GROMACS .gro file of C-alpha atoms in nm:
model
  291
    1MET     CA    1  -0.382   0.824  -0.556
    2ALA     CA    2  -0.258   0.523  -0.417
    3VAL     CA    3  -0.337   0.211  -0.603
    4HIS     CA    4  -0.355  -0.126  -0.408
    5ALA     CA    5  -0.415  -0.484  -0.479
    6HIS     CA    6  -0.656  -0.573  -0.266
    7PRO     CA    7  -0.910  -0.437   0.009
    8ASP     CA    8  -0.659  -0.421   0.333
    9ASP     CA    9  -0.346  -0.328   0.153
   10GLU     CA   10  -0.450   0.049   0.193
   11SER     CA   11  -0.433   0.045   0.537
   12SER     CA   12  -0.113  -0.164   0.606
   13LYS     CA   13   0.070   0.058   0.345
   14GLY     CA   14   0.038   0.383   0.360
   15ALA     CA   15  -0.236   0.463   0.578
   16GLY     CA   16  -0.135   0.690   0.811
   17THR     CA   17  -0.012   0.956   0.518
   18MET     CA   18  -0.333   0.935   0.346
   19ALA     CA   19  -0.521   1.024   0.636
   20ARG     CA   20  -0.311   1.287   0.708
   21TYR     CA   21  -0.331   1.397   0.357
   22ALA     CA   22  -0.744   1.385   0.335
   23ALA     CA   23  -0.720   1.589   0.679
   24GLN     CA   24  -0.513   1.844   0.580
   25GLY     CA   25  -0.800   1.910   0.249
   26ALA     CA   26  -0.594   1.719  -0.045
   27GLU     CA   27  -0.851   1.452  -0.271
   28VAL     CA   28  -0.708   1.095  -0.169
   29LEU     CA   29  -0.807   0.813  -0.395
   30VAL     CA   30  -0.792   0.478  -0.317
   31VAL     CA   31  -0.768   0.203  -0.625
   32THR     CA   32  -0.846  -0.111  -0.556
   33CYS     CA   33  -0.733  -0.314  -0.830
   34THR     CA   34  -0.941  -0.691  -0.698
   35GLY     CA   35  -1.193  -0.759  -0.486
   36GLY     CA   36  -0.988  -0.989  -0.249
   37GLU     CA   37  -1.243  -1.300  -0.304
   38ARG     CA   38  -0.937  -1.506  -0.284
   39GLY     CA   39  -0.787  -1.399   0.040
   40ASP     CA   40  -0.809  -1.629   0.357
   41VAL     CA   41  -0.945  -1.547   0.644
   42LEU     CA   42  -0.675  -1.467   0.829
   43ASN     CA   43  -0.857  -1.386   1.209
   44PRO     CA   44  -0.867  -1.637   1.405
   45ARG     CA   45  -1.218  -1.497   1.528
   46LEU     CA   46  -1.399  -1.528   1.226
   47GLN     CA   47  -1.245  -1.855   1.073
   48HIS     CA   48  -1.555  -2.020   1.130
   49ASP     CA   49  -1.790  -1.743   1.079
   50PRO     CA   50  -2.066  -1.874   0.842
   51ARG     CA   51  -2.099  -1.519   0.599
   52ALA     CA   52  -1.671  -1.483   0.582
   53GLN     CA   53  -1.746  -1.872   0.481
   54GLU     CA   54  -2.019  -1.805   0.250
   55ASP     CA   55  -2.000  -1.432   0.086
   56LEU     CA   56  -1.632  -1.316   0.144
   57PRO     CA   57  -1.639  -1.123  -0.143
   58ALA     CA   58  -1.975  -0.877  -0.037
   59LEU     CA   59  -1.792  -0.880   0.335
   60ARG     CA   60  -1.464  -0.762   0.232
   61ARG     CA   61  -1.666  -0.467   0.025
   62GLU     CA   62  -1.864  -0.390   0.355
   63GLU     CA   63  -1.492  -0.385   0.556
   64MET     CA   64  -1.317  -0.162   0.203
   65ALA     CA   65  -1.624   0.089   0.295
   66ALA     CA   66  -1.576   0.094   0.671
   67ALA     CA   67  -1.183   0.152   0.631
   68LYS     CA   68  -1.237   0.419   0.363
   69ALA     CA   69  -1.449   0.604   0.632
   70ALA     CA   70  -1.214   0.565   0.874
   71LEU     CA   71  -0.897   0.700   0.680
   72GLY     CA   72  -1.145   0.963   0.533
   73VAL     CA   73  -1.055   0.871   0.195
   74GLU     CA   74  -1.233   0.817  -0.138
   75GLN     CA   75  -1.212   0.462  -0.307
   76VAL     CA   76  -1.272   0.277  -0.670
   77TRP     CA   77  -1.245  -0.065  -0.774
   78LEU     CA   78  -1.013  -0.161  -1.078
   79GLY     CA   79  -1.246  -0.434  -1.098
   80PHE     CA   80  -1.044  -0.766  -1.181
   81VAL     CA   81  -1.063  -1.086  -0.975
   82ASP     CA   82  -0.812  -1.164  -0.708
   83SER     CA   83  -0.527  -1.429  -0.834
   84GLY     CA   84  -0.531  -1.605  -0.472
   85LEU     CA   85  -0.129  -1.668  -0.340
   86PRO     CA   86  -0.033  -2.007  -0.486
   87GLU     CA   87   0.136  -2.247  -0.249
   88GLY     CA   88   0.348  -2.589  -0.298
   89ASP     CA   89   0.623  -2.674  -0.470
   90PRO     CA   90   0.583  -2.671  -0.784
   91LEU     CA   91   0.319  -2.360  -0.749
   92PRO     CA   92   0.027  -2.458  -0.921
   93PRO     CA   93  -0.124  -2.268  -1.239
   94LEU     CA   94  -0.276  -1.929  -1.145
   95PRO     CA   95  -0.650  -1.937  -1.196
   96PRO     CA   96  -0.835  -1.861  -1.548
   97GLY     CA   97  -0.929  -1.501  -1.551
   98CYS     CA   98  -0.755  -1.357  -1.255
   99PHE     CA   99  -0.596  -1.007  -1.224
  100ALA     CA  100  -0.265  -1.138  -1.248
  101LEU     CA  101  -0.299  -1.286  -1.590
  102ALA     CA  102  -0.541  -1.047  -1.769
  103PRO     CA  103  -0.389  -0.870  -2.083
  104LEU     CA  104  -0.176  -0.586  -1.957
  105GLU     CA  105  -0.409  -0.364  -2.236
  106GLU     CA  106  -0.701  -0.435  -2.063
  107THR     CA  107  -0.585  -0.379  -1.703
  108SER     CA  108  -0.392  -0.095  -1.780
  109ARG     CA  109  -0.656   0.088  -1.969
  110ALA     CA  110  -0.896   0.057  -1.678
  111LEU     CA  111  -0.634   0.220  -1.458
  112VAL     CA  112  -0.569   0.528  -1.704
  113ALA     CA  113  -0.949   0.616  -1.673
  114HIS     CA  114  -0.915   0.696  -1.341
  115LEU     CA  115  -0.600   0.864  -1.370
  116ARG     CA  116  -0.685   1.078  -1.622
  117SER     CA  117  -1.044   1.164  -1.426
  118PHE     CA  118  -0.911   1.214  -1.097
  119ARG     CA  119  -0.558   1.359  -1.211
  120PRO     CA  120  -0.326   1.286  -0.914
  121HIS     CA  121  -0.001   1.490  -0.825
  122VAL     CA  122   0.110   1.165  -0.618
  123VAL     CA  123   0.076   0.806  -0.681
  124LEU     CA  124   0.162   0.540  -0.466
  125THR     CA  125   0.229   0.217  -0.563
  126TYR     CA  126   0.468  -0.111  -0.508
  127ASP     CA  127   0.799  -0.168  -0.622
  128GLU     CA  128   0.877  -0.455  -0.911
  129ASN     CA  129   0.871  -0.766  -0.643
  130GLY     CA  130   0.532  -0.615  -0.520
  131GLY     CA  131   0.634  -0.502  -0.183
  132TYR     CA  132   0.638  -0.902  -0.161
  133PRO     CA  133   0.618  -1.150  -0.437
  134HIS     CA  134   0.218  -1.210  -0.406
  135PRO     CA  135   0.121  -1.259  -0.761
  136ASP     CA  136  -0.149  -0.965  -0.770
  137HIS     CA  137   0.113  -0.706  -0.570
  138ILE     CA  138   0.372  -0.803  -0.899
  139MET     CA  139   0.090  -0.716  -1.147
  140THR     CA  140  -0.035  -0.403  -0.968
  141HIS     CA  141   0.319  -0.252  -0.997
  142VAL     CA  142   0.348  -0.320  -1.414
  143VAL     CA  143   0.021  -0.198  -1.451
  144THR     CA  144   0.041   0.104  -1.258
  145MET     CA  145   0.390   0.193  -1.425
  146ALA     CA  146   0.250   0.128  -1.748
  147ALA     CA  147  -0.090   0.318  -1.716
  148ILE     CA  148   0.115   0.625  -1.599
  149GLU     CA  149   0.279   0.607  -1.898
  150ALA     CA  150  -0.031   0.544  -2.102
  151ALA     CA  151  -0.200   0.839  -1.937
  152ALA     CA  152   0.060   1.086  -2.063
  153ASP     CA  153   0.050   0.961  -2.407
  154PRO     CA  154  -0.222   1.184  -2.657
  155ALA     CA  155  -0.197   0.868  -2.886
  156ALA     CA  156  -0.280   0.617  -2.611
  157PHE     CA  157  -0.678   0.521  -2.518
  158PRO     CA  158  -0.751   0.897  -2.672
  159GLU     CA  159  -1.104   0.791  -2.568
  160LEU     CA  160  -1.071   0.839  -2.225
  161GLY     CA  161  -0.967   1.210  -2.210
  162GLU     CA  162  -0.724   1.404  -2.204
  163PRO     CA  163  -0.349   1.299  -2.146
  164TRP     CA  164  -0.253   1.393  -1.791
  165GLU     CA  165   0.127   1.318  -1.663
  166VAL     CA  166   0.179   1.233  -1.301
  167PRO     CA  167   0.405   1.488  -1.116
  168LYS     CA  168   0.567   1.227  -0.882
  169VAL     CA  169   0.566   0.855  -0.837
  170TYR     CA  170   0.655   0.715  -0.534
  171TYR     CA  171   0.699   0.325  -0.416
  172HIS     CA  172   0.591   0.207  -0.022
  173VAL     CA  173   0.868   0.145   0.171
  174SER     CA  174   0.658  -0.065   0.454
  175PHE     CA  175   0.884  -0.315   0.622
  176SER     CA  176   1.224  -0.196   0.652
  177ARG     CA  177   1.488  -0.337   0.869
  178ASP     CA  178   1.562  -0.016   1.053
  179ARG     CA  179   1.166   0.008   1.101
  180LEU     CA  180   1.182  -0.325   1.247
  181LEU     CA  181   1.494  -0.305   1.432
  182ALA     CA  182   1.436   0.015   1.614
  183LEU     CA  183   1.072  -0.141   1.703
  184HIS     CA  184   1.222  -0.455   1.810
  185GLU     CA  185   1.486  -0.280   2.043
  186ALA     CA  186   1.239  -0.002   2.195
  187MET     CA  187   1.039  -0.245   2.314
  188GLY     CA  188   1.315  -0.484   2.459
  189ALA     CA  189   1.401  -0.187   2.651
  190GLU     CA  190   1.081  -0.150   2.800
  191GLY     CA  191   1.058  -0.512   2.840
  192ILE     CA  192   0.808  -0.598   2.629
  193GLU     CA  193   0.829  -0.922   2.407
  194SER     CA  194   0.854  -0.803   2.040
  195PRO     CA  195   0.724  -0.976   1.725
  196PHE     CA  196   1.027  -0.870   1.518
  197GLY     CA  197   1.326  -1.067   1.680
  198ASP     CA  198   1.303  -1.344   1.412
  199TRP     CA  199   1.228  -1.139   1.151
  200VAL     CA  200   1.553  -0.894   1.214
  201ALA     CA  201   1.757  -1.210   1.272
  202ARG     CA  202   1.654  -1.331   0.887
  203TRP     CA  203   1.716  -1.022   0.757
  204ASP     CA  204   1.898  -1.090   0.401
  205GLY     CA  205   1.899  -0.760   0.266
  206ARG     CA  206   1.681  -0.842  -0.012
  207GLY     CA  207   1.452  -0.609  -0.122
  208SER     CA  208   1.579  -0.345   0.046
  209ARG     CA  209   1.443   0.000  -0.088
  210THR     CA  210   1.578   0.359  -0.082
  211VAL     CA  211   1.354   0.600   0.126
  212THR     CA  212   1.372   0.918   0.011
  213ALA     CA  213   1.063   1.051   0.175
  214ARG     CA  214   0.966   1.004   0.595
  215ILE     CA  215   0.600   1.107   0.628
  216ASP     CA  216   0.537   1.177   1.007
  217VAL     CA  217   0.192   1.016   1.071
  218HIS     CA  218   0.208   0.938   1.451
  219GLU     CA  219  -0.123   1.188   1.480
  220PHE     CA  220  -0.303   0.998   1.278
  221PHE     CA  221  -0.239   0.628   1.416
  222PRO     CA  222  -0.571   0.627   1.579
  223GLN     CA  223  -0.741   0.688   1.182
  224ARG     CA  224  -0.495   0.357   1.077
  225ASP     CA  225  -0.521   0.142   1.319
  226ALA     CA  226  -0.929   0.186   1.308
  227ALA     CA  227  -0.868   0.107   0.914
  228LEU     CA  228  -0.674  -0.200   0.960
  229LEU     CA  229  -0.953  -0.313   1.237
  230ALA     CA  230  -1.253  -0.253   0.991
  231HIS     CA  231  -1.083  -0.521   0.779
  232ALA     CA  232  -1.167  -0.793   1.026
  233THR     CA  233  -1.140  -1.096   0.787
  234GLN     CA  234  -0.802  -1.010   0.778
  235ILE     CA  235  -0.631  -0.832   1.051
  236ASP     CA  236  -0.584  -1.046   1.374
  237PRO     CA  237  -0.638  -0.785   1.662
  238ASP     CA  238  -0.408  -0.993   1.864
  239GLY     CA  239  -0.132  -1.007   1.553
  240PHE     CA  240   0.189  -0.822   1.506
  241PHE     CA  241   0.017  -0.523   1.351
  242PHE     CA  242  -0.071  -0.395   1.711
  243ALA     CA  243   0.182  -0.562   1.926
  244VAL     CA  244   0.365  -0.249   1.961
  245PRO     CA  245   0.213   0.024   2.220
  246ARG     CA  246   0.157   0.261   2.022
  247GLU     CA  247   0.358   0.556   2.264
  248ILE     CA  248   0.644   0.382   2.178
  249GLU     CA  249   0.582   0.374   1.830
  250ALA     CA  250   0.530   0.777   1.804
  251ARG     CA  251   0.832   0.814   2.009
  252VAL     CA  252   1.086   0.558   1.807
  253TRP     CA  253   0.948   0.543   1.467
  254PRO     CA  254   0.655   0.828   1.401
  255TRP     CA  255   0.710   0.774   0.977
  256GLU     CA  256   0.572   0.630   0.719
  257GLU     CA  257   0.857   0.557   0.445
  258PHE     CA  258   0.846   0.643   0.025
  259GLU     CA  259   1.095   0.601  -0.254
  260LEU     CA  260   1.075   0.860  -0.526
  261VAL     CA  261   1.113   0.651  -0.867
  262ARG     CA  262   0.950   0.902  -1.093
  263THR     CA  263   0.920   1.279  -1.140
  264THR     CA  264   0.839   1.518  -1.418
  265LEU     CA  265   0.950   1.809  -1.149
  266ALA     CA  266   1.292   2.020  -1.204
  267GLY     CA  267   1.522   1.955  -0.878
  268GLN     CA  268   1.364   1.644  -0.766
  269ALA     CA  269   1.597   1.391  -0.682
  270THR     CA  270   1.442   0.986  -0.775
  271ALA     CA  271   1.595   0.705  -0.571
  272ALA     CA  272   1.815   0.647  -0.856
  273ALA     CA  273   2.024   0.896  -0.751
  274GLY     CA  274   2.150   0.750  -0.460
  275ALA     CA  275   1.999   0.741  -0.085
  276PRO     CA  276   1.990   1.128   0.057
  277ALA     CA  277   2.101   1.185   0.371
  278VAL     CA  278   1.865   1.195   0.649
  279GLU     CA  279   1.824   1.561   0.708
  280ASP     CA  280   1.754   1.569   0.317
  281LEU     CA  281   1.464   1.331   0.304
  282GLU     CA  282   1.145   1.467   0.180
  283ASP     CA  283   0.868   1.536   0.476
  284ASP     CA  284   0.606   1.610   0.211
  285LEU     CA  285   0.516   1.405  -0.071
  286PHE     CA  286   0.392   1.703  -0.235
  287ALA     CA  287   0.720   1.909  -0.200
  288GLY     CA  288   0.780   2.108  -0.553
  289VAL     CA  289   0.417   2.045  -0.705
  290THR     CA  290   0.233   2.386  -0.786
  291LEU     CA  291  -0.147   2.279  -0.707
   0.00000   0.00000   0.00000
């Protein structure tokens, strides 16, 4: 199970990993917390498209259906309303009724229902900073971790079914400096302009995570890219997601990375134990799990 804030997040974070496990026969479920109703139209080609202007919520649901099909996964909506990304100084208040302001008992209860019915062995979510500080991403972290605790507690929401304790919980490590630097240098060596130079130069170490798992997904770049392109209102096909030639990416950085932060399995070390050596990184998120 991968818990995400908005439609398109599942395609930009961990998409290759989900496609890989789905192709291997695993049941993979994306839980999308909001409908992305307040997202901007980020693809310049569609910024003046009448449908994008008049019915963005329905269009984003259609895009999610296409991305789901591209990855070969299942997907459900948690049913909350996008909070939007507040901008300005000072920041404006969040809109009433949005996901980031919803009571935790209500939001976590909704996710507990899916945890107990789907009974995942692995859950993927965001770190406490949301991966980046969007209020819905931060709340996705809060809700996911609270729901994982509650799902295992027989006294919590007993009407939602038998308790389920998730064996392994990982945070996404999607945009590490190591990854961006490796791609930036490889593109430079080939004489190709890199979009990551400023990112690498400005990196100050904040938000760095401890990687404990690397999943080789280069064979699933086509599925990942198709899922990204399915979110046409959000993804610019000429943007940074597609700037790196795929043969360079497959050679230099074929992985998606994750941080193990919670496990019930004996012998499994979480990130709190320190950064493992490269040769000790997990290459399978289900390592140690009895299916």
